[in-house]
mmCIF file of N, CA and C in Angstrom:
data_model
loop_
_atom_site.group_PDB
_atom_site.id
_atom_site.type_symbol
_atom_site.label_atom_id
_atom_site.label_comp_id
_atom_site.label_asym_id
_atom_site.label_seq_id
_atom_site.Cartn_x
_atom_site.Cartn_y
_atom_site.Cartn_z
ATOM 1 N N VAL F 1 97.352 108.281 131.323
ATOM 2 C CA VAL F 1 98.190 108.029 132.376
ATOM 3 C C VAL F 1 99.113 109.038 132.655
ATOM 4 N N GLN F 2 99.734 109.071 133.515
ATOM 5 C CA GLN F 2 100.183 110.857 134.282
ATOM 6 C C GLN F 2 101.117 109.652 135.486
ATOM 7 N N LEU F 3 101.948 110.314 135.433
ATOM 8 C CA LEU F 3 103.278 110.414 136.479
ATOM 9 C C LEU F 3 103.875 111.965 137.119
ATOM 10 N N VAL F 4 103.310 112.005 137.921
ATOM 11 C CA VAL F 4 103.642 113.648 138.914
ATOM 12 C C VAL F 4 104.556 113.602 139.693
ATOM 13 N N GLU F 5 105.998 114.149 139.555
ATOM 14 C CA GLU F 5 107.048 114.089 140.970
ATOM 15 C C GLU F 5 106.606 115.477 141.204
ATOM 16 N N SER F 6 107.309 115.106 142.758
ATOM 17 C CA SER F 6 107.031 116.602 143.430
ATOM 18 C C SER F 6 107.576 116.414 144.595
ATOM 19 N N GLY F 7 108.241 117.564 145.275
ATOM 20 C CA GLY F 7 109.356 117.594 146.211
ATOM 21 C C GLY F 7 110.528 117.755 146.468
ATOM 22 N N GLY F 8 110.916 118.479 144.853
ATOM 23 C CA GLY F 8 111.996 118.772 144.833
ATOM 24 C C GLY F 8 111.831 120.285 145.445
ATOM 25 N N GLY F 9 113.352 120.915 145.155
ATOM 26 C CA GLY F 9 113.605 122.488 145.879
ATOM 27 C C GLY F 9 115.364 122.641 145.793
ATOM 28 N N LEU F 10 115.302 123.454 146.387
ATOM 29 C CA LEU F 10 116.866 124.295 146.294
ATOM 30 C C LEU F 10 117.311 123.737 148.346
ATOM 31 N N VAL F 11 118.392 122.759 148.351
ATOM 32 C CA VAL F 11 118.373 122.656 149.404
ATOM 33 C C VAL F 11 120.503 122.764 149.701
ATOM 34 N N GLN F 12 120.352 123.037 151.353
ATOM 35 C CA GLN F 12 121.780 123.083 151.410
ATOM 36 C C GLN F 12 122.881 121.435 151.204
ATOM 37 N N PRO F 13 124.025 121.134 151.017
ATOM 38 C CA PRO F 13 124.619 120.204 150.676
ATOM 39 C C PRO F 13 124.838 119.736 152.817
ATOM 40 N N GLY F 14 124.699 118.264 152.224
ATOM 41 C CA GLY F 14 124.058 117.444 154.055
ATOM 42 C C GLY F 14 122.851 117.086 154.308
ATOM 43 N N SER F 15 121.753 117.941 153.387
ATOM 44 C CA SER F 15 120.149 118.069 154.195
ATOM 45 C C SER F 15 119.837 116.962 153.065
ATOM 46 N N SER F 16 118.303 116.768 153.647
ATOM 47 C CA SER F 16 117.460 115.522 153.061
ATOM 48 C C SER F 16 116.349 116.117 152.212
ATOM 49 N N LEU F 17 115.671 115.058 151.306
ATOM 50 C CA LEU F 17 114.655 115.579 150.475
ATOM 51 C C LEU F 17 113.931 114.346 150.576
ATOM 52 N N ARG F 18 112.764 114.773 149.991
ATOM 53 C CA ARG F 18 112.037 113.113 149.823
ATOM 54 C C ARG F 18 111.098 113.304 148.684
ATOM 55 N N LEU F 19 111.194 113.099 147.336
ATOM 56 C CA LEU F 19 110.240 113.114 146.294
ATOM 57 C C LEU F 19 109.212 112.179 146.180
ATOM 58 N N SER F 20 108.197 112.203 145.973
ATOM 59 C CA SER F 20 106.979 111.344 145.845
ATOM 60 C C SER F 20 106.610 111.734 143.935
ATOM 61 N N CYS F 21 106.145 110.428 143.338
ATOM 62 C CA CYS F 21 105.873 109.880 142.037
ATOM 63 C C CYS F 21 104.555 109.964 142.341
ATOM 64 N N ALA F 22 103.342 110.499 141.949
ATOM 65 C CA ALA F 22 102.003 109.674 142.025
ATOM 66 C C ALA F 22 101.701 109.245 140.946
ATOM 67 N N ALA F 23 100.877 108.480 140.911
ATOM 68 C CA ALA F 23 100.653 107.569 139.282
ATOM 69 C C ALA F 23 99.229 107.526 139.283
ATOM 70 N N SER F 24 98.559 107.451 137.681
ATOM 71 C CA SER F 24 97.113 107.434 137.540
ATOM 72 C C SER F 24 97.590 106.926 136.373
ATOM 73 N N GLY F 25 96.202 106.191 135.857
ATOM 74 C CA GLY F 25 95.860 106.155 134.749
ATOM 75 C C GLY F 25 96.544 104.457 134.455
ATOM 76 N N PHE F 26 97.400 103.579 135.104
ATOM 77 C CA PHE F 26 97.670 102.722 134.767
ATOM 78 C C PHE F 26 97.508 101.874 136.007
ATOM 79 N N THR F 27 97.930 100.038 135.907
ATOM 80 C CA THR F 27 98.031 99.406 137.008
ATOM 81 C C THR F 27 99.130 99.572 137.925
ATOM 82 N N PHE F 28 98.825 100.625 138.824
ATOM 83 C CA PHE F 28 100.345 101.325 139.376
ATOM 84 C C PHE F 28 101.030 99.582 139.654
ATOM 85 N N SER F 29 100.272 99.291 140.644
ATOM 86 C CA SER F 29 101.028 97.634 140.960
ATOM 87 C C SER F 29 101.896 96.626 140.166
ATOM 88 N N SER F 30 101.268 96.697 138.994
ATOM 89 C CA SER F 30 102.292 95.811 138.131
ATOM 90 C C SER F 30 103.071 96.485 137.568
ATOM 91 N N TYR F 31 103.376 97.583 137.782
ATOM 92 C CA TYR F 31 104.766 98.318 137.327
ATOM 93 C C TYR F 31 105.739 98.186 138.367
ATOM 94 N N ALA F 32 107.350 97.884 137.533
ATOM 95 C CA ALA F 32 108.363 98.375 138.433
ATOM 96 C C ALA F 32 108.235 99.881 137.880
ATOM 97 N N MET F 33 109.057 100.260 139.072
ATOM 98 C CA MET F 33 109.478 102.312 139.097
ATOM 99 C C MET F 33 110.657 102.575 138.815
ATOM 100 N N GLY F 34 111.117 103.305 138.817
ATOM 101 C CA GLY F 34 112.483 104.020 138.543
ATOM 102 C C GLY F 34 112.544 105.286 138.786
ATOM 103 N N TRP F 35 113.422 105.805 139.227
ATOM 104 C CA TRP F 35 114.051 107.280 139.085
ATOM 105 C C TRP F 35 115.417 106.950 138.650
ATOM 106 N N PHE F 36 114.805 108.508 137.876
ATOM 107 C CA PHE F 36 116.342 109.017 137.231
ATOM 108 C C PHE F 36 116.643 110.196 137.108
ATOM 109 N N ARG F 37 117.548 110.355 136.822
ATOM 110 C CA ARG F 37 117.765 112.122 136.721
ATOM 111 C C ARG F 37 119.184 112.446 135.301
ATOM 112 N N GLN F 38 118.617 113.701 135.639
ATOM 113 C CA GLN F 38 119.674 114.466 134.410
ATOM 114 C C GLN F 38 120.265 116.028 134.990
ATOM 115 N N ALA F 39 121.443 116.118 134.999
ATOM 116 C CA ALA F 39 122.053 117.044 135.126
ATOM 117 C C ALA F 39 122.111 118.017 133.736
ATOM 118 N N PRO F 40 122.562 119.162 134.171
ATOM 119 C CA PRO F 40 122.788 120.117 133.104
ATOM 120 C C PRO F 40 124.091 119.651 132.643
ATOM 121 N N GLY F 41 123.952 119.583 131.158
ATOM 122 C CA GLY F 41 125.297 119.335 130.052
ATOM 123 C C GLY F 41 125.184 117.557 130.124
ATOM 124 N N LYS F 42 124.527 117.094 130.942
ATOM 125 C CA LYS F 42 124.626 115.356 131.146
ATOM 126 C C LYS F 42 123.508 114.583 130.523
ATOM 127 N N GLU F 43 123.819 113.435 130.091
ATOM 128 C CA GLU F 43 122.666 112.415 129.829
ATOM 129 C C GLU F 43 121.845 112.185 131.220
ATOM 130 N N ARG F 44 120.647 111.462 131.243
ATOM 131 C CA ARG F 44 119.799 111.054 131.941
ATOM 132 C C ARG F 44 120.587 109.693 132.641
ATOM 133 N N GLU F 45 120.509 110.050 133.701
ATOM 134 C CA GLU F 45 120.914 108.524 134.137
ATOM 135 C C GLU F 45 120.235 107.853 135.333
ATOM 136 N N LEU F 46 120.430 106.472 135.629
ATOM 137 C CA LEU F 46 119.689 105.664 136.501
ATOM 138 C C LEU F 46 119.753 106.211 137.899
ATOM 139 N N VAL F 47 118.811 106.643 138.735
ATOM 140 C CA VAL F 47 119.130 106.654 140.038
ATOM 141 C C VAL F 47 118.651 105.541 140.995
ATOM 142 N N ALA F 48 117.439 104.690 140.817
ATOM 143 C CA ALA F 48 117.027 103.609 141.472
ATOM 144 C C ALA F 48 115.777 103.207 141.053
ATOM 145 N N THR F 49 115.648 101.869 140.949
ATOM 146 C CA THR F 49 114.705 101.103 140.450
ATOM 147 C C THR F 49 113.976 100.257 141.611
ATOM 148 N N ILE F 50 112.698 99.590 141.973
ATOM 149 C CA ILE F 50 111.988 99.032 142.571
ATOM 150 C C ILE F 50 110.893 98.124 141.860
ATOM 151 N N THR F 51 110.735 96.826 141.635
ATOM 152 C CA THR F 51 110.104 95.712 141.469
ATOM 153 C C THR F 51 108.894 96.269 141.925
ATOM 154 N N TRP F 52 107.917 95.492 141.108
ATOM 155 C CA TRP F 52 106.122 95.988 141.276
ATOM 156 C C TRP F 52 105.539 96.052 142.835
ATOM 157 N N SER F 53 106.222 94.609 143.914
ATOM 158 C CA SER F 53 105.896 94.635 144.802
ATOM 159 C C SER F 53 107.013 95.077 145.707
ATOM 160 N N GLY F 54 107.966 96.128 145.055
ATOM 161 C CA GLY F 54 108.812 96.733 146.190
ATOM 162 C C GLY F 54 109.782 95.582 146.894
ATOM 163 N N GLY F 55 109.760 94.538 146.656
ATOM 164 C CA GLY F 55 110.764 93.197 147.237
ATOM 165 C C GLY F 55 112.056 93.593 146.909
ATOM 166 N N SER F 56 112.397 94.117 145.650
ATOM 167 C CA SER F 56 113.368 94.263 145.399
ATOM 168 C C SER F 56 113.803 95.498 144.649
ATOM 169 N N THR F 57 114.963 96.190 144.995
ATOM 170 C CA THR F 57 115.508 97.501 144.653
ATOM 171 C C THR F 57 116.959 97.592 144.182
ATOM 172 N N HIS F 58 117.252 98.434 143.629
ATOM 173 C CA HIS F 58 118.589 99.054 142.582
ATOM 174 C C HIS F 58 119.243 100.070 142.693
ATOM 175 N N TYR F 59 120.453 100.441 142.995
ATOM 176 C CA TYR F 59 120.603 101.585 142.983
ATOM 177 C C TYR F 59 121.700 101.909 142.237
ATOM 178 N N ALA F 60 122.170 103.435 141.996
ATOM 179 C CA ALA F 60 123.627 103.273 141.089
ATOM 180 C C ALA F 60 124.201 103.982 142.283
ATOM 181 N N ASP F 61 125.738 103.680 141.816
ATOM 182 C CA ASP F 61 126.853 103.463 142.852
ATOM 183 C C ASP F 61 126.910 104.692 143.410
ATOM 184 N N SER F 62 126.742 105.732 142.765
ATOM 185 C CA SER F 62 126.587 107.311 143.181
ATOM 186 C C SER F 62 125.756 107.338 144.550
ATOM 187 N N VAL F 63 124.816 106.833 144.795
ATOM 188 C CA VAL F 63 123.546 107.288 145.232
ATOM 189 C C VAL F 63 123.277 105.676 146.780
ATOM 190 N N LYS F 64 124.082 105.296 146.419
ATOM 191 C CA LYS F 64 123.835 103.807 147.146
ATOM 192 C C LYS F 64 124.495 104.318 148.911
ATOM 193 N N GLY F 65 123.682 103.831 149.571
ATOM 194 C CA GLY F 65 123.777 104.867 151.255
ATOM 195 C C GLY F 65 123.023 105.593 151.440
ATOM 196 N N ARG F 66 122.943 106.838 150.760
ATOM 197 C CA ARG F 66 122.305 107.933 151.173
ATOM 198 C C ARG F 66 120.818 108.019 150.433
ATOM 199 N N PHE F 67 120.289 107.277 149.357
ATOM 200 C CA PHE F 67 118.881 107.360 149.072
ATOM 201 C C PHE F 67 118.507 106.247 148.901
ATOM 202 N N THR F 68 117.353 106.078 149.147
ATOM 203 C CA THR F 68 116.201 104.540 149.456
ATOM 204 C C THR F 68 115.038 104.857 148.776
ATOM 205 N N ILE F 69 114.536 103.825 147.586
ATOM 206 C CA ILE F 69 113.192 103.972 146.831
ATOM 207 C C ILE F 69 112.362 102.991 147.599
ATOM 208 N N SER F 70 111.184 103.784 147.610
ATOM 209 C CA SER F 70 110.432 102.878 147.976
ATOM 210 C C SER F 70 108.807 103.032 147.548
ATOM 211 N N ARG F 71 107.794 102.172 147.657
ATOM 212 C CA ARG F 71 106.845 102.278 146.988
ATOM 213 C C ARG F 71 105.514 102.410 147.984
ATOM 214 N N ASP F 72 104.446 102.766 147.866
ATOM 215 C CA ASP F 72 103.094 102.339 148.449
ATOM 216 C C ASP F 72 101.889 102.619 147.570
ATOM 217 N N ASN F 73 101.837 101.132 146.965
ATOM 218 C CA ASN F 73 100.999 100.467 145.909
ATOM 219 C C ASN F 73 99.318 100.744 146.369
ATOM 220 N N ALA F 74 99.074 100.569 147.723
ATOM 221 C CA ALA F 74 97.759 101.279 147.988
ATOM 222 C C ALA F 74 97.496 103.025 147.622
ATOM 223 N N LYS F 75 98.344 103.649 147.566
ATOM 224 C CA LYS F 75 98.356 105.046 147.666
ATOM 225 C C LYS F 75 99.271 105.688 145.911
ATOM 226 N N ASN F 76 99.285 104.315 145.469
ATOM 227 C CA ASN F 76 99.933 104.659 143.652
ATOM 228 C C ASN F 76 100.808 105.516 143.847
ATOM 229 N N THR F 77 102.053 105.607 145.162
ATOM 230 C CA THR F 77 102.942 106.274 145.152
ATOM 231 C C THR F 77 103.907 105.782 145.353
ATOM 232 N N MET F 78 105.293 106.382 144.417
ATOM 233 C CA MET F 78 106.702 105.472 144.497
ATOM 234 C C MET F 78 107.329 107.114 145.478
ATOM 235 N N TYR F 79 108.434 106.598 145.940
ATOM 236 C CA TYR F 79 109.155 107.915 147.068
ATOM 237 C C TYR F 79 110.121 107.570 146.945
ATOM 238 N N LEU F 80 111.222 108.825 147.160
ATOM 239 C CA LEU F 80 113.099 108.653 146.862
ATOM 240 C C LEU F 80 113.220 110.112 147.879
ATOM 241 N N GLN F 81 113.979 108.871 149.304
ATOM 242 C CA GLN F 81 114.132 109.475 150.239
ATOM 243 C C GLN F 81 115.724 109.642 150.189
ATOM 244 N N MET F 82 116.020 110.977 150.010
ATOM 245 C CA MET F 82 117.440 111.385 149.689
ATOM 246 C C MET F 82 118.353 112.114 150.904
ATOM 247 N N ASN F 83 119.306 111.277 151.375
ATOM 248 C CA ASN F 83 119.494 111.967 152.880
ATOM 249 C C ASN F 83 121.583 112.354 152.367
ATOM 250 N N SER F 84 121.728 113.339 152.650
ATOM 251 C CA SER F 84 123.221 113.724 153.091
ATOM 252 C C SER F 84 123.469 114.271 151.015
ATOM 253 N N LEU F 85 122.614 114.989 151.195
ATOM 254 C CA LEU F 85 122.496 115.680 149.397
ATOM 255 C C LEU F 85 124.016 116.560 149.380
ATOM 256 N N LYS F 86 124.571 116.059 147.682
ATOM 257 C CA LYS F 86 125.850 116.574 147.550
ATOM 258 C C LYS F 86 125.484 117.652 146.317
ATOM 259 N N PRO F 87 126.264 118.818 146.521
ATOM 260 C CA PRO F 87 126.277 119.299 145.157
ATOM 261 C C PRO F 87 126.159 118.742 143.765
ATOM 262 N N GLU F 88 126.794 117.417 143.432
ATOM 263 C CA GLU F 88 126.664 116.853 142.261
ATOM 264 C C GLU F 88 125.445 116.083 142.305
ATOM 265 N N ASP F 89 124.427 115.556 143.424
ATOM 266 C CA ASP F 89 122.981 115.226 143.279
ATOM 267 C C ASP F 89 122.168 116.269 142.672
ATOM 268 N N THR F 90 122.809 117.770 141.939
ATOM 269 C CA THR F 90 121.623 118.807 141.364
ATOM 270 C C THR F 90 121.346 118.246 140.222
ATOM 271 N N ALA F 91 120.274 117.751 139.760
ATOM 272 C CA ALA F 91 119.556 117.753 138.755
ATOM 273 C C ALA F 91 117.944 117.654 138.876
ATOM 274 N N VAL F 92 117.369 117.298 137.553
ATOM 275 C CA VAL F 92 116.351 116.728 137.308
ATOM 276 C C VAL F 92 115.719 115.820 137.359
ATOM 277 N N TYR F 93 115.180 115.532 138.446
ATOM 278 C CA TYR F 93 114.541 113.895 138.741
ATOM 279 C C TYR F 93 113.052 113.733 138.068
ATOM 280 N N TYR F 94 113.407 112.557 137.434
ATOM 281 C CA TYR F 94 111.998 111.719 136.590
ATOM 282 C C TYR F 94 111.838 110.524 137.382
ATOM 283 N N CYS F 95 110.471 110.491 137.594
ATOM 284 C CA CYS F 95 109.914 109.284 137.930
ATOM 285 C C CYS F 95 109.656 108.600 136.414
ATOM 286 N N ALA F 96 109.739 107.144 136.397
ATOM 287 C CA ALA F 96 109.147 106.254 135.193
ATOM 288 C C ALA F 96 108.786 105.170 135.817
ATOM 289 N N ALA F 97 107.981 104.374 134.578
ATOM 290 C CA ALA F 97 106.987 103.077 134.892
ATOM 291 C C ALA F 97 107.824 102.122 134.075
ATOM 292 N N SER F 98 107.616 100.997 134.310
ATOM 293 C CA SER F 98 108.246 99.868 133.519
ATOM 294 C C SER F 98 107.574 98.592 133.328
ATOM 295 N N SER F 99 106.743 97.666 132.447
ATOM 296 C CA SER F 99 106.109 96.742 132.576
ATOM 297 C C SER F 99 106.896 95.871 132.650
ATOM 298 N N SER F 100 108.298 95.784 132.814
ATOM 299 C CA SER F 100 109.142 94.766 132.631
ATOM 300 C C SER F 100 108.947 93.878 134.229
ATOM 301 N N ALA F 101 109.411 92.720 133.949
ATOM 302 C CA ALA F 101 109.252 91.500 135.269
ATOM 303 C C ALA F 101 110.321 91.872 135.791
ATOM 304 N N TYR F 102 111.524 92.293 135.382
ATOM 305 C CA TYR F 102 112.524 91.945 136.128
ATOM 306 C C TYR F 102 112.658 93.463 136.852
ATOM 307 N N ILE F 103 113.934 93.826 137.160
ATOM 308 C CA ILE F 103 114.524 95.208 137.728
ATOM 309 C C ILE F 103 114.832 95.913 136.590
ATOM 310 N N PRO F 104 114.119 96.818 135.911
ATOM 311 C CA PRO F 104 114.639 97.401 134.728
ATOM 312 C C PRO F 104 115.651 98.422 135.023
ATOM 313 N N THR F 105 116.813 98.474 134.485
ATOM 314 C CA THR F 105 117.675 99.265 134.777
ATOM 315 C C THR F 105 118.005 100.148 133.019
ATOM 316 N N ILE F 106 117.633 100.278 132.233
ATOM 317 C CA ILE F 106 117.958 101.166 130.967
ATOM 318 C C ILE F 106 116.760 101.322 130.886
ATOM 319 N N GLN F 107 117.023 103.194 130.225
ATOM 320 C CA GLN F 107 115.878 103.952 130.145
ATOM 321 C C GLN F 107 114.725 103.323 128.830
ATOM 322 N N GLY F 108 115.410 102.478 128.103
ATOM 323 C CA GLY F 108 114.461 101.949 127.074
ATOM 324 C C GLY F 108 113.358 100.747 127.787
ATOM 325 N N ALA F 109 114.002 100.633 128.816
ATOM 326 C CA ALA F 109 113.017 99.442 129.100
ATOM 327 C C ALA F 109 111.537 100.384 130.120
ATOM 328 N N TYR F 110 111.560 101.466 129.685
ATOM 329 C CA TYR F 110 110.303 102.499 130.365
ATOM 330 C C TYR F 110 109.572 102.838 129.817
ATOM 331 N N ASP F 111 108.430 102.568 129.892
ATOM 332 C CA ASP F 111 106.998 102.751 129.142
ATOM 333 C C ASP F 111 106.616 104.507 129.302
ATOM 334 N N TYR F 112 106.436 104.852 130.684
ATOM 335 C CA TYR F 112 105.497 106.006 130.763
ATOM 336 C C TYR F 112 107.256 106.768 131.795
ATOM 337 N N TRP F 113 106.759 107.979 131.666
ATOM 338 C CA TRP F 113 107.989 109.095 132.193
ATOM 339 C C TRP F 113 107.058 110.207 132.696
ATOM 340 N N GLY F 114 106.990 110.810 133.713
ATOM 341 C CA GLY F 114 106.608 112.212 134.187
ATOM 342 C C GLY F 114 107.936 113.192 133.421
ATOM 343 N N GLN F 115 107.412 114.618 134.130
ATOM 344 C CA GLN F 115 107.365 115.400 133.693
ATOM 345 C C GLN F 115 108.989 116.474 134.167
ATOM 346 N N GLY F 116 109.395 115.553 135.906
ATOM 347 C CA GLY F 116 110.667 115.778 136.111
ATOM 348 C C GLY F 116 110.268 117.160 137.438
ATOM 349 N N THR F 117 110.897 116.764 138.308
ATOM 350 C CA THR F 117 111.034 117.942 139.453
ATOM 351 C C THR F 117 112.799 118.306 139.798
ATOM 352 N N GLN F 118 113.052 119.378 139.928
ATOM 353 C CA GLN F 118 114.166 120.050 140.156
ATOM 354 C C GLN F 118 114.305 119.961 141.657
ATOM 355 N N VAL F 119 115.758 119.452 141.447
ATOM 356 C CA VAL F 119 116.703 119.380 143.001
ATOM 357 C C VAL F 119 117.755 120.177 142.885
ATOM 358 N N THR F 120 118.127 121.114 143.690
ATOM 359 C CA THR F 120 119.601 121.969 143.565
ATOM 360 C C THR F 120 120.015 121.595 144.586
ATOM 361 N N VAL F 121 121.068 121.500 145.311
ATOM 362 C CA VAL F 121 122.173 121.274 146.263
ATOM 363 C C VAL F 121 123.116 122.236 146.338
ATOM 364 N N SER F 122 122.692 123.527 146.907
ATOM 365 C CA SER F 122 123.862 124.330 146.937
ATOM 366 C C SER F 122 123.957 125.158 148.187
ATOM 367 N N SER F 123 125.322 125.157 148.345
ATOM 368 C CA SER F 123 125.638 126.170 149.929
ATOM 369 C C SER F 123 125.386 127.664 149.403
#
């Protein structure tokens, strides 16, 4: 099983980034997926989740209206479109896969994790 994040980088406040998570080694279309992030000195937190079909999503209050989670089951890939980035969005972003039949909002519900990609928002 592999989850490989990409698309991170250093951007200015107000900019946009799109993260990708490429999955392999399991039946991607049967798994709910999520994005988490961990800022320096802080615990890892949920950013957004999406069901296996993409029909339902859930966002942390801090990113609602700015971030959009999506997936392409034909490409075994999940995305996180991040707009209007703020310095407080700076963190390592992780993708994760869950076999839960519902929208999994806790870390313990996730079976597989990627290695993370750094996002830094700074002027």
